Amino acid sequence: MRREAHLGDRIFYLLLNGVALSVLMLLGAIAWQLIHLSLPAIHKFGFGFFSSTNWDPVQEVFGAGPVIFGTLVSSGLALLIAAPISVGVALFLNELAPRRLAEAVGFLVEMLAAIPSVVYGLWGIFVLAPFLRITVEPWLSGHFGWLPLFRGAPYGVGMLAAALILAMMITPTIAAICKEVFRAVPQSQREAARALGATKWETMRLAVLESSHSGILGAVILGLARALGETMAVTMVIGNRAEIAASLFAPGQTMASVIANEYAEASGDLHLSALAFVGLALFAVSFAINSVARILVWRLNRNRGRDF
Amino acid sequence: MVGLLIGCAILALFPLFSVFLYVCQQGLPGLHVNFFTSLPKPVGEVGGGMANAVLGSLILITLASLIGIPVGIATGVYLSEYGKTKLSMILRFCTELLAGVPSIIIGIFAYSLFVIPMGRFSSYAGGAALAVIMIPTVARTTEELLKLVPVHIREAGLALGISRWKVTLIIVLRGSLSGIMTGVMLGLARVTGETAPLLFTALGSQYWPRSLDQPIASLPVQIYTYAISPFEEWHQQAWTGALVLVLFVFILNLTTRMILKRHAPAKD
Amino acid sequence: MSGTRDIVITQTILDAKNINAWFGSVHAIRDISLPVEKNTVTAMIGPSGCGKSTFLRCLNRLHEEVAGARVEGQVLLSGEDIYGPGTDPVAIRRKIGMVFQKPNPFPSMSIFNNVAVGLRLAGMGNKALLAETVEKSLKQAALWNEVKDKLKAPGTSLSGGQQQRLCVARALAVNPPVLLMDEPTSALDPISTAKIEELLIELKKEVTVVIVTHNMQQAARISDRTAFFLLGELIEYDDTSRLFTNPRDKRTEDYITGRFG
């Protein structure tokens, strides 16, 4: 190739390349620093850190069991609530609503995503938690009290509040991606279904949902990633006690919320290191989950692009 | 079945209305000039504001922008103009992943980079954390908007004997200036409400910001501190703070949308 | 390609020698040689996908800007190889202007700035001279009378035909000896097309024009020489009148009589 690049172009390219590479390295630097900070905790506790259920800063004994449990339960429950609603919203916006209405509702859903987490938390403390304490939780324990899930004193703040607020926060994320996925379904598929005599609902199911499985999965996984890392709102309503309790009414703690709560006032180096270790685990998990979800959504788009 | 879908939409929007309603209802009574001009009063005294937190937020956002905006734009330009190489595919993926890193983790990163070596919490640490959070948002929007500029516009510039870097800066980038602005504003909106990464970098303070290497107050952290406090007056202040924050973020988002709408038809 | 040898060329300004071009592994241009005479209009015709546009883009080194694209061969501009070692493509493109299929004025710039940008970036700081050159170029492009009162208006506010003439003015402003045109009228209405064609005949007094067109009538109307391309090869190159009345290659004849393409 005979191509003498213009000098200015070469400098410009190198400059941009430098910036791009430094952004690339940022991710590595974050991982490196987390590992570095976690080393004392890794040496002291090893992998037992993740199975130990005792988190006691006073005794300087740290096990991530309770916060992992809290993260899984709150995010899982949030996902159970948010996923169907989000898919419904996306179907409504893309397949059902007239354009104007869809635009308006889509805009509002976007605004929902723009509200800062700390504002959700504030609302959670003063609106959601009292509502749960006074109305929802007594009703649940009255009717379903035979389930250990709904036993215990109704605090309001606790696992249930955290899950609900997370569900609210990840709904816009999942709905937005699902909307994109549905929009990518070629119109011809819908028409084919209609031509077979399918009703509006059957068309949605056959033409849209059937071919969007992996896209929806990607969206839900991205929602999960967002829920796992969500910090402030959860910290404000989960009650912040690093214990494993069967009841959804009981206070808990998530990986993110324990860092938010204790990092600034950590009592000693080992405490800081243990928190960083939790952070490292959270980083690794969200890294993996985001990668999987991105690849899923990308592959779907690429395949569709090729077929049609 | 149709009713079910409509139900989903209503259910999803309900929190928005509830949050907005409460923020307005609880926050409006406290919204007067004092809020922006006075320091917080000690518990038990009436009045006072969050002037230090508002100013602190502005300082932190400015610090973050100084790094986050140029780096974000440069990354976006790289992705759109040299976007077909293997490196840029990896970079695009990493930007997505960076956007997905929980912000509290970015906080730990900034802590290790600034707070540990300096021995204290500071505006620098807070600003750095916010800058890292800004980069992916700005980069992604920049890339998307530059891609709207048709290839033949770039070729027209090249064919005139304008070198590629000048074509990129003078024709492509300046032509999409309003679009780039939206990226910047989305980035600002994103970091304005960020609380978690500031908790142990900028920390917070009850006083006016004095120096960049000292802890500094910020609106979101102040809201958090006041919300979890046991004092009624502070709760009131927290609501007003939330109202200010929400309004600011909404205005940024609305402006962005308006610009994008105007931008879209001009793409060809 | 025996046909090329018969043309009498007195003064070659642009001389393409053994040009081969690829998109990735696709061999798009196969060993094409084509000398262009000064102050003429040379037309390149052929069915779509025959490589005429690609070849045109080899003449100002624009082809290589496409990712994965590659060129081999020589193009002599007044005797100097534009692909020679150490030659700056940016400097070459100032001497060989180009007008594209779709009118593409720079979207963020005024009419004036669209024409002036090439000069400014080439280092012309003198405002009076700049204004003078812009006026001259717009007059050359037969656009001056229509825009002289609204030079500050955005270039994209003009009609399609006007935009295309603005693009001609933009290309002419840097005073290139050669102007390449890639189907410049295919996106225009008949009246705008006629204007551009008139313009070309006027222009060739000062500039050498190489034009790609898929419109044979257009080639017949405006060009002095015509080259017929097929599947990346140059089939025949001759004086326009001869090529259209008395083609020597069967494939040329089939094409101009409308038997394919």
Short mmCIF file of C-alpha atoms in Angstrom, two decimals, chain A residues 1-7 9, chain C residues 61 64 73 83 86 88-90:
data_model
loop_
_atom_site.label_atom_id
_atom_site.label_comp_id
_atom_site.label_asym_id
_atom_site.label_seq_id
_atom_site.Cartn_x
_atom_site.Cartn_y
_atom_site.Cartn_z
CA MET A 1 0.00 0.00 0.00
CA ARG A 2 1.53 3.23 -1.14
CA ARG A 3 0.10 5.73 1.20
CA GLU A 4 2.06 8.53 2.77
CA ALA A 5 -0.25 9.81 5.46
CA HIS A 6 -0.35 13.52 5.90
CA LEU A 7 1.73 14.59 8.90
CA ASP A 9 -3.36 13.52 10.12
CA ARG C 61 -6.51 9.62 -4.34
CA GLU C 64 -7.72 5.01 -0.67
CA GLY C 73 -0.43 2.25 -10.82
CA TYR C 83 1.06 8.32 -6.26
CA GLY C 86 6.43 11.30 -0.52
CA ASP C 88 0.97 14.35 -0.02
CA PRO C 89 -2.56 13.34 -1.08
CA VAL C 90 -3.90 16.48 0.56
#
